[in-house]
mmCIF file of C-alpha atoms and ligand atoms in Angstrom:
data_model
loop_
_atom_site.group_PDB
_atom_site.id
_atom_site.type_symbol
_atom_site.label_atom_id
_atom_site.label_comp_id
_atom_site.label_asym_id
_atom_site.label_seq_id
_atom_site.Cartn_x
_atom_site.Cartn_y
_atom_site.Cartn_z
ATOM 1 C CA MET U 1 115.478 66.077 82.272
ATOM 2 C CA SER U 2 112.531 65.524 83.554
ATOM 3 C CA ILE U 3 110.119 68.118 85.785
ATOM 4 C CA ASN U 4 110.335 65.196 87.519
ATOM 5 C CA ASN U 5 113.554 66.130 89.531
ATOM 6 C CA ILE U 6 114.575 68.090 92.376
ATOM 7 C CA LYS U 7 117.435 68.838 91.844
ATOM 8 C CA PHE U 8 116.608 70.940 88.455
ATOM 9 C CA ILE U 9 113.458 72.396 89.788
ATOM 10 C CA LEU U 10 115.456 73.945 91.977
ATOM 11 C CA ASN U 11 118.560 74.588 89.897
ATOM 12 C CA LYS U 12 115.863 76.188 87.547
ATOM 13 C CA ALA U 13 114.300 78.284 90.628
ATOM 14 C CA ILE U 14 117.975 79.768 91.750
ATOM 15 C CA GLN U 15 118.813 81.154 88.344
ATOM 16 C CA SER U 16 114.803 82.309 87.188
ATOM 17 C CA HIS U 17 112.432 83.106 90.224
ATOM 18 C CA ILE U 18 110.318 80.996 88.154
ATOM 19 C CA LEU U 19 108.158 77.810 88.721
ATOM 20 C CA CYS U 20 105.336 76.907 86.867
ATOM 21 C CA GLU U 21 102.225 74.956 88.836
ATOM 22 C CA LYS U 22 103.476 71.998 87.805
ATOM 23 C CA GLU U 23 107.099 72.543 89.605
ATOM 24 C CA ILE U 24 105.549 74.258 92.645
ATOM 25 C CA LEU U 25 103.504 71.355 93.293
ATOM 26 C CA TYR U 26 106.187 68.853 93.083
ATOM 27 C CA LEU U 27 108.198 70.981 95.314
ATOM 28 C CA ILE U 28 105.382 70.611 97.952
ATOM 29 C CA GLN U 29 104.936 67.234 97.471
ATOM 30 C CA SER U 30 108.553 65.539 97.713
ATOM 31 C CA LYS U 31 109.587 63.907 100.396
ATOM 32 C CA GLU U 32 112.953 65.739 99.895
ATOM 33 C CA SER U 33 112.106 69.319 101.293
ATOM 34 C CA LYS U 34 115.480 69.081 102.798
ATOM 35 C CA LYS U 35 117.058 69.745 99.985
ATOM 36 C CA LEU U 36 114.290 72.118 99.407
ATOM 37 C CA PHE U 37 115.127 74.053 102.958
ATOM 38 C CA ASP U 38 118.800 73.839 102.210
ATOM 39 C CA ILE U 39 118.513 76.106 99.373
ATOM 40 C CA ALA U 40 115.854 78.442 100.545
ATOM 41 C CA ASN U 41 118.139 78.976 103.369
ATOM 42 C CA LYS U 42 121.294 79.580 100.803
ATOM 43 C CA VAL U 43 118.801 82.197 98.602
ATOM 44 C CA ARG U 44 117.983 84.451 102.081
ATOM 45 C CA LEU U 45 121.808 84.781 102.880
ATOM 46 C CA LYS U 46 122.623 85.629 99.558
ATOM 47 C CA TYR U 47 119.548 88.126 99.154
ATOM 48 C CA VAL U 48 118.769 90.014 102.455
ATOM 49 C CA GLY U 49 122.136 88.483 104.173
ATOM 50 C CA ASN U 50 122.089 86.989 107.941
ATOM 51 C CA GLY U 51 120.021 89.659 109.499
ATOM 52 C CA VAL U 52 116.861 89.308 111.358
ATOM 53 C CA HIS U 53 114.252 91.957 111.642
ATOM 54 C CA LEU U 54 112.215 92.097 114.488
ATOM 55 C CA ARG U 55 108.526 93.499 114.163
ATOM 56 C CA ALA U 56 107.035 94.627 117.666
ATOM 57 C CA LEU U 57 103.733 93.195 117.864
ATOM 58 C CA ILE U 58 100.765 95.147 119.525
ATOM 59 C CA GLU U 59 97.595 93.563 119.601
ATOM 60 C CA PHE U 60 94.943 96.624 120.553
ATOM 61 C CA SER U 61 91.908 95.130 120.009
ATOM 62 C CA ASN U 62 90.339 91.840 119.296
ATOM 63 C CA TYR U 63 86.783 93.445 118.973
ATOM 64 C CA CYS U 64 85.848 92.160 115.543
ATOM 65 C CA LYS U 65 82.450 93.261 113.052
ATOM 66 C CA GLN U 66 83.925 89.858 110.914
ATOM 67 C CA ASN U 67 82.842 86.157 111.322
ATOM 68 C CA CYS U 68 85.859 84.109 109.932
ATOM 69 C CA LEU U 69 84.878 80.099 111.121
ATOM 70 C CA TYR U 70 88.699 79.262 111.721
ATOM 71 C CA CYS U 71 89.171 82.674 113.838
ATOM 72 C CA GLY U 72 88.724 82.896 117.399
ATOM 73 C CA LEU U 73 88.091 86.770 117.375
ATOM 74 C CA ARG U 74 84.927 86.460 115.020
ATOM 75 C CA SER U 75 82.093 88.378 115.984
ATOM 76 C CA ASP U 76 79.370 85.441 116.964
ATOM 77 C CA ASN U 77 82.409 84.830 119.801
ATOM 78 C CA PHE U 78 81.151 84.874 122.651
ATOM 79 C CA LYS U 79 83.708 83.582 124.703
ATOM 80 C CA ILE U 80 85.800 85.912 124.061
ATOM 81 C CA ILE U 81 86.943 88.496 126.667
ATOM 82 C CA ARG U 82 86.414 91.364 124.658
ATOM 83 C CA TYR U 83 89.455 94.606 124.933
ATOM 84 C CA ARG U 84 89.802 97.682 123.032
ATOM 85 C CA LEU U 85 93.364 100.240 124.173
ATOM 86 C CA LYS U 86 93.419 104.020 124.459
ATOM 87 C CA LEU U 87 96.127 106.179 122.545
ATOM 88 C CA LYS U 88 97.865 106.188 125.807
ATOM 89 C CA GLU U 89 98.289 102.882 126.454
ATOM 90 C CA ILE U 90 99.051 102.154 122.628
ATOM 91 C CA ILE U 91 101.639 104.670 122.898
ATOM 92 C CA ASN U 92 103.230 103.660 126.299
ATOM 93 C CA LEU U 93 104.139 100.347 124.616
ATOM 94 C CA ALA U 94 105.314 101.717 121.554
ATOM 95 C CA ASN U 95 107.803 103.567 124.279
ATOM 96 C CA LYS U 96 108.472 100.829 125.923
ATOM 97 C CA ALA U 97 109.370 98.485 122.467
ATOM 98 C CA LYS U 98 111.615 101.745 121.403
ATOM 99 C CA TYR U 99 113.110 101.411 124.344
ATOM 100 C CA TYR U 100 113.718 96.908 123.754
ATOM 101 C CA GLY U 101 115.264 98.700 120.455
ATOM 102 C CA TYR U 102 112.475 97.366 118.108
ATOM 103 C CA LYS U 103 112.619 99.184 114.981
ATOM 104 C CA THR U 104 109.309 99.012 113.238
ATOM 105 C CA ILE U 105 106.068 98.478 115.309
ATOM 106 C CA VAL U 106 102.802 96.302 114.063
ATOM 107 C CA LEU U 107 99.703 97.277 115.304
ATOM 108 C CA GLN U 108 97.463 94.220 115.372
ATOM 109 C CA SER U 109 93.501 94.199 115.820
ATOM 110 C CA GLY U 110 90.951 92.959 114.560
ATOM 111 C CA GLU U 111 88.128 94.650 112.292
ATOM 112 C CA ASP U 112 86.893 97.547 114.691
ATOM 113 C CA ASN U 113 85.528 100.301 113.062
ATOM 114 C CA TYR U 114 85.368 101.513 116.959
ATOM 115 C CA TYR U 115 89.052 103.281 115.450
ATOM 116 C CA ASP U 116 87.634 105.686 113.364
ATOM 117 C CA ILE U 117 89.991 107.805 110.354
ATOM 118 C CA LYS U 118 90.683 110.335 113.586
ATOM 119 C CA LYS U 119 91.666 107.973 115.960
ATOM 120 C CA MET U 120 93.499 106.176 113.687
ATOM 121 C CA SER U 121 95.449 108.856 112.143
ATOM 122 C CA LYS U 122 96.166 110.338 116.377
ATOM 123 C CA ILE U 123 97.749 106.807 116.562
ATOM 124 C CA ILE U 124 99.436 106.597 113.210
ATOM 125 C CA SER U 125 101.284 110.001 114.277
ATOM 126 C CA GLU U 126 101.766 109.589 117.594
ATOM 127 C CA ILE U 127 103.158 106.232 116.801
ATOM 128 C CA LYS U 128 105.452 108.409 114.336
ATOM 129 C CA LYS U 129 106.848 110.439 116.218
ATOM 130 C CA LEU U 130 109.103 108.151 117.547
ATOM 131 C CA ASP U 131 110.750 107.295 114.985
ATOM 132 C CA PHE U 132 109.300 103.684 114.114
ATOM 133 C CA ALA U 133 108.630 102.280 110.883
ATOM 134 C CA LEU U 134 104.582 101.180 111.611
ATOM 135 C CA THR U 135 103.249 98.357 110.071
ATOM 136 C CA LEU U 136 98.410 98.099 110.081
ATOM 137 C CA SER U 137 96.930 95.174 110.074
ATOM 138 C CA LEU U 138 93.864 96.141 110.477
ATOM 139 C CA GLY U 139 91.464 93.811 108.510
ATOM 140 C CA GLU U 140 89.714 95.632 104.889
ATOM 141 C CA LYS U 141 89.223 99.193 104.848
ATOM 142 C CA THR U 142 87.975 101.607 102.137
ATOM 143 C CA PHE U 143 90.965 103.107 99.810
ATOM 144 C CA GLU U 144 89.968 106.902 102.317
ATOM 145 C CA GLU U 145 90.803 105.004 104.833
ATOM 146 C CA TYR U 146 93.303 103.215 104.037
ATOM 147 C CA LYS U 147 95.003 107.018 102.296
ATOM 148 C CA ALA U 148 93.968 108.280 105.531
ATOM 149 C CA TYR U 149 96.985 105.976 107.974
ATOM 150 C CA ARG U 150 99.003 106.557 104.893
ATOM 151 C CA VAL U 151 98.881 109.731 104.680
ATOM 152 C CA ALA U 152 99.173 109.676 108.738
ATOM 153 C CA GLY U 153 102.480 108.472 108.468
ATOM 154 C CA ALA U 154 101.846 104.437 108.159
ATOM 155 C CA ASP U 155 104.328 102.616 106.183
ATOM 156 C CA ARG U 156 103.624 99.104 105.743
ATOM 157 C CA TYR U 157 100.604 97.094 105.531
ATOM 158 C CA LEU U 158 99.074 93.830 106.542
ATOM 159 C CA LEU U 159 96.535 91.964 105.062
ATOM 160 C CA LYS U 160 96.795 87.802 104.234
ATOM 161 C CA ILE U 161 94.630 86.809 101.343
ATOM 162 C CA GLU U 162 94.000 83.357 103.397
ATOM 163 C CA THR U 163 93.552 81.535 100.672
ATOM 164 C CA THR U 164 92.943 82.220 96.690
ATOM 165 C CA ASP U 165 90.124 79.031 96.623
ATOM 166 C CA GLU U 166 86.735 80.976 95.884
ATOM 167 C CA ILE U 167 84.313 78.727 97.403
ATOM 168 C CA LEU U 168 86.641 77.969 100.256
ATOM 169 C CA TYR U 169 87.310 81.499 100.731
ATOM 170 C CA HIS U 170 83.971 82.260 100.704
ATOM 171 C CA LYS U 171 82.357 79.369 102.869
ATOM 172 C CA LEU U 172 84.789 80.493 105.555
ATOM 173 C CA ASN U 173 84.663 84.126 105.781
ATOM 174 C CA PRO U 174 80.826 84.873 105.499
ATOM 175 C CA GLY U 175 79.947 88.256 104.265
ATOM 176 C CA MET U 176 83.337 88.545 102.804
ATOM 177 C CA ASN U 177 84.271 88.652 98.767
ATOM 178 C CA LEU U 178 87.650 87.565 97.829
ATOM 179 C CA LYS U 179 87.943 89.946 95.269
ATOM 180 C CA ASN U 180 87.209 92.428 97.250
ATOM 181 C CA ARG U 181 89.931 91.348 100.142
ATOM 182 C CA MET U 182 92.127 91.483 97.132
ATOM 183 C CA ASN U 183 91.056 94.797 95.864
ATOM 184 C CA CYS U 184 92.254 96.027 99.485
ATOM 185 C CA ILE U 185 95.461 94.967 98.226
ATOM 186 C CA GLU U 186 95.484 96.529 95.066
ATOM 187 C CA ASN U 187 94.619 100.306 97.019
ATOM 188 C CA ILE U 188 97.444 99.415 99.105
ATOM 189 C CA LYS U 189 99.885 98.940 97.056
ATOM 190 C CA LYS U 190 98.947 101.180 95.051
ATOM 191 C CA LEU U 191 99.202 103.996 98.057
ATOM 192 C CA GLY U 192 103.112 103.374 98.054
ATOM 193 C CA PHE U 193 102.632 101.460 101.301
ATOM 194 C CA GLU U 194 104.927 98.325 101.297
ATOM 195 C CA ILE U 195 102.113 95.325 101.274
ATOM 196 C CA GLY U 196 102.883 92.292 103.949
ATOM 197 C CA SER U 197 100.324 89.253 102.686
ATOM 198 C CA GLY U 198 100.167 85.422 103.474
ATOM 199 C CA ILE U 199 98.128 82.586 103.571
ATOM 200 C CA ILE U 200 96.631 79.920 106.376
ATOM 201 C CA VAL U 201 98.224 76.419 104.754
ATOM 202 C CA GLY U 202 95.537 73.808 106.056
ATOM 203 C CA LEU U 203 91.770 74.941 106.172
ATOM 204 C CA PRO U 204 89.710 72.710 105.812
ATOM 205 C CA GLY U 205 88.810 71.727 102.567
ATOM 206 C CA GLN U 206 92.426 73.250 101.399
ATOM 207 C CA THR U 207 94.241 71.297 98.212
ATOM 208 C CA LEU U 208 97.768 71.690 97.571
ATOM 209 C CA LYS U 209 96.408 72.755 94.168
ATOM 210 C CA SER U 210 95.219 76.075 95.567
ATOM 211 C CA ILE U 211 97.862 76.436 97.331
ATOM 212 C CA VAL U 212 99.998 76.266 94.543
ATOM 213 C CA LYS U 213 97.590 79.113 92.752
ATOM 214 C CA ASP U 214 97.977 80.615 96.169
ATOM 215 C CA ILE U 215 101.727 81.163 96.005
ATOM 216 C CA ILE U 216 101.425 82.182 92.180
ATOM 217 C CA TYR U 217 98.522 85.420 93.690
ATOM 218 C CA LEU U 218 101.661 86.540 95.816
ATOM 219 C CA LYS U 219 103.968 86.321 93.248
ATOM 220 C CA SER U 220 102.044 88.142 91.291
ATOM 221 C CA ILE U 221 101.283 91.006 93.596
ATOM 222 C CA PRO U 222 103.889 90.819 93.748
ATOM 223 C CA VAL U 223 104.535 91.330 97.920
ATOM 224 C CA ASP U 224 106.756 92.969 100.091
ATOM 225 C CA MET U 225 106.558 90.377 103.393
ATOM 226 C CA VAL U 226 104.981 87.245 103.384
ATOM 227 C CA GLY U 227 103.712 85.753 106.210
ATOM 228 C CA ILE U 228 102.832 81.826 106.195
ATOM 229 C CA GLY U 229 100.273 80.810 109.179
ATOM 230 C CA PRO U 230 99.464 76.636 109.629
ATOM 231 C CA PHE U 231 95.564 76.729 110.299
ATOM 232 C CA ILE U 232 95.478 76.140 114.333
ATOM 233 C CA TYR U 233 92.033 74.560 115.852
ATOM 234 C CA ASN U 234 89.879 76.930 117.850
ATOM 235 C CA PRO U 235 87.586 75.058 119.514
ATOM 236 C CA ASP U 236 85.867 78.198 120.656
ATOM 237 C CA THR U 237 85.000 78.148 116.603
ATOM 238 C CA PRO U 238 82.358 76.068 114.188
ATOM 239 C CA ILE U 239 85.180 74.580 112.383
ATOM 240 C CA LYS U 240 85.949 71.349 112.474
ATOM 241 C CA ASN U 241 89.226 69.858 114.163
ATOM 242 C CA ILE U 242 91.721 68.710 111.389
ATOM 243 C CA ASN U 243 95.059 66.415 112.255
ATOM 244 C CA SER U 244 97.545 69.097 112.213
ATOM 245 C CA LYS U 245 100.442 66.596 112.278
ATOM 246 C CA ASN U 246 102.207 67.850 108.753
ATOM 247 C CA LEU U 247 101.079 71.585 108.470
ATOM 248 C CA PHE U 248 104.356 72.573 110.171
ATOM 249 C CA GLU U 249 106.326 71.302 107.265
ATOM 250 C CA LEU U 250 103.697 71.745 104.343
ATOM 251 C CA SER U 251 103.935 75.478 106.296
ATOM 252 C CA LEU U 252 107.638 75.275 106.307
ATOM 253 C CA LYS U 253 107.747 74.358 102.256
ATOM 254 C CA ILE U 254 105.278 76.673 101.342
ATOM 255 C CA MET U 255 107.686 79.241 102.859
ATOM 256 C CA ALA U 256 110.946 78.263 101.602
ATOM 257 C CA ILE U 257 109.079 77.915 97.772
ATOM 258 C CA LEU U 258 108.474 81.859 97.809
ATOM 259 C CA ARG U 259 111.563 82.485 99.090
ATOM 260 C CA LEU U 260 112.913 81.163 95.709
ATOM 261 C CA LEU U 261 110.665 82.888 93.624
ATOM 262 C CA MET U 262 111.051 85.979 95.505
ATOM 263 C CA PRO U 263 114.591 86.023 96.849
ATOM 264 C CA ASP U 264 114.498 89.305 98.089
ATOM 265 C CA ILE U 265 111.499 89.910 100.100
ATOM 266 C CA ASN U 266 110.881 89.782 104.005
ATOM 267 C CA ILE U 267 109.735 86.358 105.283
ATOM 268 C CA ALA U 268 108.320 85.735 108.638
ATOM 269 C CA ALA U 269 109.566 83.018 110.821
ATOM 270 C CA THR U 270 105.216 83.065 112.008
ATOM 271 C CA THR U 271 104.078 82.820 115.685
ATOM 272 C CA ALA U 272 101.547 80.216 114.066
ATOM 273 C CA MET U 273 104.623 77.586 114.086
ATOM 274 C CA GLU U 274 106.250 77.843 116.695
ATOM 275 C CA THR U 275 102.574 76.470 118.189
ATOM 276 C CA LEU U 276 103.720 74.026 116.046
ATOM 277 C CA ASN U 277 106.692 73.379 116.681
ATOM 278 C CA ASN U 278 108.417 74.693 119.970
ATOM 279 C CA ARG U 279 111.926 75.465 117.791
ATOM 280 C CA GLY U 280 109.068 76.523 114.788
ATOM 281 C CA ARG U 281 110.281 80.101 114.674
ATOM 282 C CA ILE U 282 114.279 78.978 114.713
ATOM 283 C CA ILE U 283 113.617 76.189 112.315
ATOM 284 C CA ALA U 284 111.522 78.801 109.743
ATOM 285 C CA LEU U 285 115.255 81.467 109.955
ATOM 286 C CA GLN U 286 117.115 78.583 108.926
ATOM 287 C CA SER U 287 114.889 77.674 105.756
ATOM 288 C CA GLY U 288 114.497 81.205 103.981
ATOM 289 C CA ALA U 289 112.579 83.281 106.932
ATOM 290 C CA ASN U 290 113.927 86.927 108.282
ATOM 291 C CA VAL U 291 111.752 88.099 110.362
ATOM 292 C CA ILE U 292 110.133 88.193 113.504
ATOM 293 C CA MET U 293 107.486 89.417 115.134
ATOM 294 C CA PRO U 294 107.676 89.728 118.597
ATOM 295 C CA ASN U 295 104.597 90.207 121.345
ATOM 296 C CA ALA U 296 105.009 93.200 122.376
ATOM 297 C CA THR U 297 101.149 93.166 124.067
ATOM 298 C CA LYS U 298 100.735 93.711 127.786
ATOM 299 C CA ALA U 299 100.445 90.245 129.025
ATOM 300 C CA ILE U 300 97.349 90.372 130.661
ATOM 301 C CA TYR U 301 95.612 91.692 127.384
ATOM 302 C CA LYS U 302 98.362 88.741 125.028
ATOM 303 C CA LYS U 303 95.889 85.843 126.481
ATOM 304 C CA TYR U 304 92.505 87.946 125.335
ATOM 305 C CA TYR U 305 93.957 88.190 121.997
ATOM 306 C CA LYS U 306 92.929 84.022 121.411
ATOM 307 C CA ILE U 307 93.156 83.720 117.567
ATOM 308 C CA TYR U 308 94.235 80.136 117.808
ATOM 309 C CA PRO U 309 94.522 78.483 121.096
ATOM 310 C CA GLY U 310 98.201 77.297 122.322
ATOM 311 C CA LYS U 311 99.766 80.682 121.476
ATOM 312 C CA ILE U 312 103.681 80.988 123.030
ATOM 313 C CA CYS U 313 105.040 82.617 125.590
ATOM 314 C CA ILE U 314 100.988 83.718 126.773
ATOM 315 C CA ASP U 315 102.686 84.789 130.620
ATOM 316 C CA GLU U 316 105.463 85.945 128.889
ATOM 317 C CA SER U 317 106.574 90.161 129.534
ATOM 318 C CA PRO U 318 107.230 92.307 126.104
ATOM 319 C CA VAL U 319 110.924 92.676 127.726
ATOM 320 C CA HIS U 320 110.973 88.935 128.184
ATOM 321 C CA CYS U 321 110.137 88.271 125.126
ATOM 322 C CA ARG U 322 112.813 90.514 123.533
ATOM 323 C CA ILE U 323 115.503 89.102 124.927
ATOM 324 C CA CYS U 324 114.790 85.791 125.125
ATOM 325 C CA ILE U 325 113.960 86.268 120.636
ATOM 326 C CA GLU U 326 117.747 88.082 120.275
ATOM 327 C CA ASN U 327 119.308 84.717 122.320
ATOM 328 C CA LYS U 328 117.780 82.435 119.946
ATOM 329 C CA ILE U 329 118.808 83.898 116.584
ATOM 330 C CA LYS U 330 122.195 84.580 118.211
ATOM 331 C CA SER U 331 122.318 80.700 118.457
ATOM 332 C CA ILE U 332 121.812 80.169 115.473
ATOM 333 C CA LYS U 333 124.641 82.074 114.248
ATOM 334 C CA ARG U 334 122.183 85.267 113.593
ATOM 335 C CA TYR U 335 122.104 88.783 114.398
ATOM 336 C CA VAL U 336 119.213 91.504 114.978
ATOM 337 C CA SER U 337 119.069 93.774 112.304
ATOM 338 C CA ASN U 338 120.075 97.255 113.369
ATOM 339 C CA ASP U 339 117.580 98.810 110.665
ATOM 340 C CA LYS U 340 113.808 99.471 110.183
ATOM 341 C CA GLY U 341 114.227 96.076 107.696
ATOM 342 C CA TYR U 342 112.494 97.531 104.783
ATOM 343 C CA HIS U 343 112.364 95.602 101.752
ATOM 344 C CA CYS U 344 115.768 96.342 99.770
ATOM 345 C CA LYS U 345 114.651 95.469 96.050
ATOM 346 C CA VAL U 346 117.641 93.568 94.186
ATOM 347 C CA ASN U 347 117.967 93.812 90.162
ATOM 348 C CA LEU U 348 117.698 90.386 89.713
ATOM 349 C CA LEU U 349 118.787 89.590 86.637
ATOM 350 C CA SER U 350 121.905 91.355 87.502
ATOM 351 C CA GLN U 351 122.769 88.308 89.692
HETATM 352 N N1 SAH F 401 92.138 91.652 111.472
HETATM 353 C C1 SAH F 401 93.217 90.820 110.911
HETATM 354 C C2 SAH F 401 94.025 91.198 110.883
HETATM 355 C C3 SAH F 401 94.301 89.955 113.188
HETATM 356 S S1 SAH F 401 93.927 88.297 112.619
HETATM 357 C C4 SAH F 401 93.137 91.199 109.282
HETATM 358 O O1 SAH F 401 92.103 90.492 108.623
HETATM 359 O O2 SAH F 401 93.692 91.080 108.675
HETATM 360 C C5 SAH F 401 95.381 87.665 111.763
HETATM 361 C C6 SAH F 401 95.508 86.828 111.047
HETATM 362 O O3 SAH F 401 95.265 85.386 111.490
HETATM 363 C C7 SAH F 401 94.836 85.982 110.017
HETATM 364 O O4 SAH F 401 94.961 87.151 108.591
HETATM 365 C C8 SAH F 401 94.838 85.142 109.596
HETATM 366 O O5 SAH F 401 95.979 84.066 108.734
HETATM 367 C C9 SAH F 401 94.983 84.385 111.151
HETATM 368 N N2 SAH F 401 94.538 83.387 111.857
HETATM 369 C C10 SAH F 401 92.637 83.276 111.728
HETATM 370 N N3 SAH F 401 92.968 82.342 112.104
HETATM 371 C C11 SAH F 401 94.022 81.057 112.082
HETATM 372 C C12 SAH F 401 93.445 80.021 112.603
HETATM 373 N N4 SAH F 401 92.355 79.251 113.322
HETATM 374 N N5 SAH F 401 95.093 79.542 112.673
HETATM 375 C C13 SAH F 401 95.568 80.131 111.742
HETATM 376 N N6 SAH F 401 96.206 80.938 111.181
HETATM 377 C C14 SAH F 401 94.665 81.900 112.150
#
């Protein structure tokens, strides 16, 4: 059978969870995306079930020393109003998240050196006292910093590779280095964190071939969790606007392919997907995803964490977001998972 046959490729993916670059590209370009989404949904059910893990996202600082051309938190963006939360405020939000029934906290910020090892370790150990699984998403740090976070009790770390296209990466991330970011991901893994990563889909200058390489890279790590976000144009950045019309479907396809290649990992239905499509996260949950990260940041700060415009539910309170998402999950006959939602590795050879 020819490789140019979606059935053949999908069957191969289900049986071996391995695809070559050409096959991945074929799936991305195929017009028969519904078949891909349906298979990814079945694989999701078989390996991770119907539970949806909720991770309460606390955006605790929007200061950033980096200057990524696409991101609203970039240091040269003087239009953004900057804020930093104190330890007390963070713990207060975590306590509320506990009350709403969350099992995991995700602490996210720009790359903000104000929170040194001492401050961060204190925040981590205080949150861990509340019996949460804790994910950090603080950007690139030294091995010593990652180690201190781990020692203080953090369980997971989220660092998107953004793109593995070296030329594009260096153009869009001035002063940063792709090898260093990959090295950070290796260090995070070495230290025993669960590692989450992912890419931005539709960055100006990004090619489908480079996205294929991104997918292969994510599988090679291999990641425990993945988040695929479509690029959303931010007028407060120097990057030029692009037509984002097809980016929702493209992101969905990439996410679905990752489910086929890594059937037991946690995959997020991302907020950026919902920004492009008002049913985006539900559609993603039905195309391979099993994780949602509702915002648990206070509404007054939420609007200042403006990575890109059009962020959903900007004026909603954390409690509103929690109730709303549970209703959406139930509407598609899924349920909110009651455990901490670690990556449960399945022996693929015995399947
Ligand atoms: N500083 C941390 C986390 C904050 S940024 C870090 O570097 O990991 C979180 C994520 O937002 C980034 O990893 C990037 O993938 C995404 N992002 C930034 N700008 C974006 C844009 N314009 N459209 C879509 N996603 C964007």
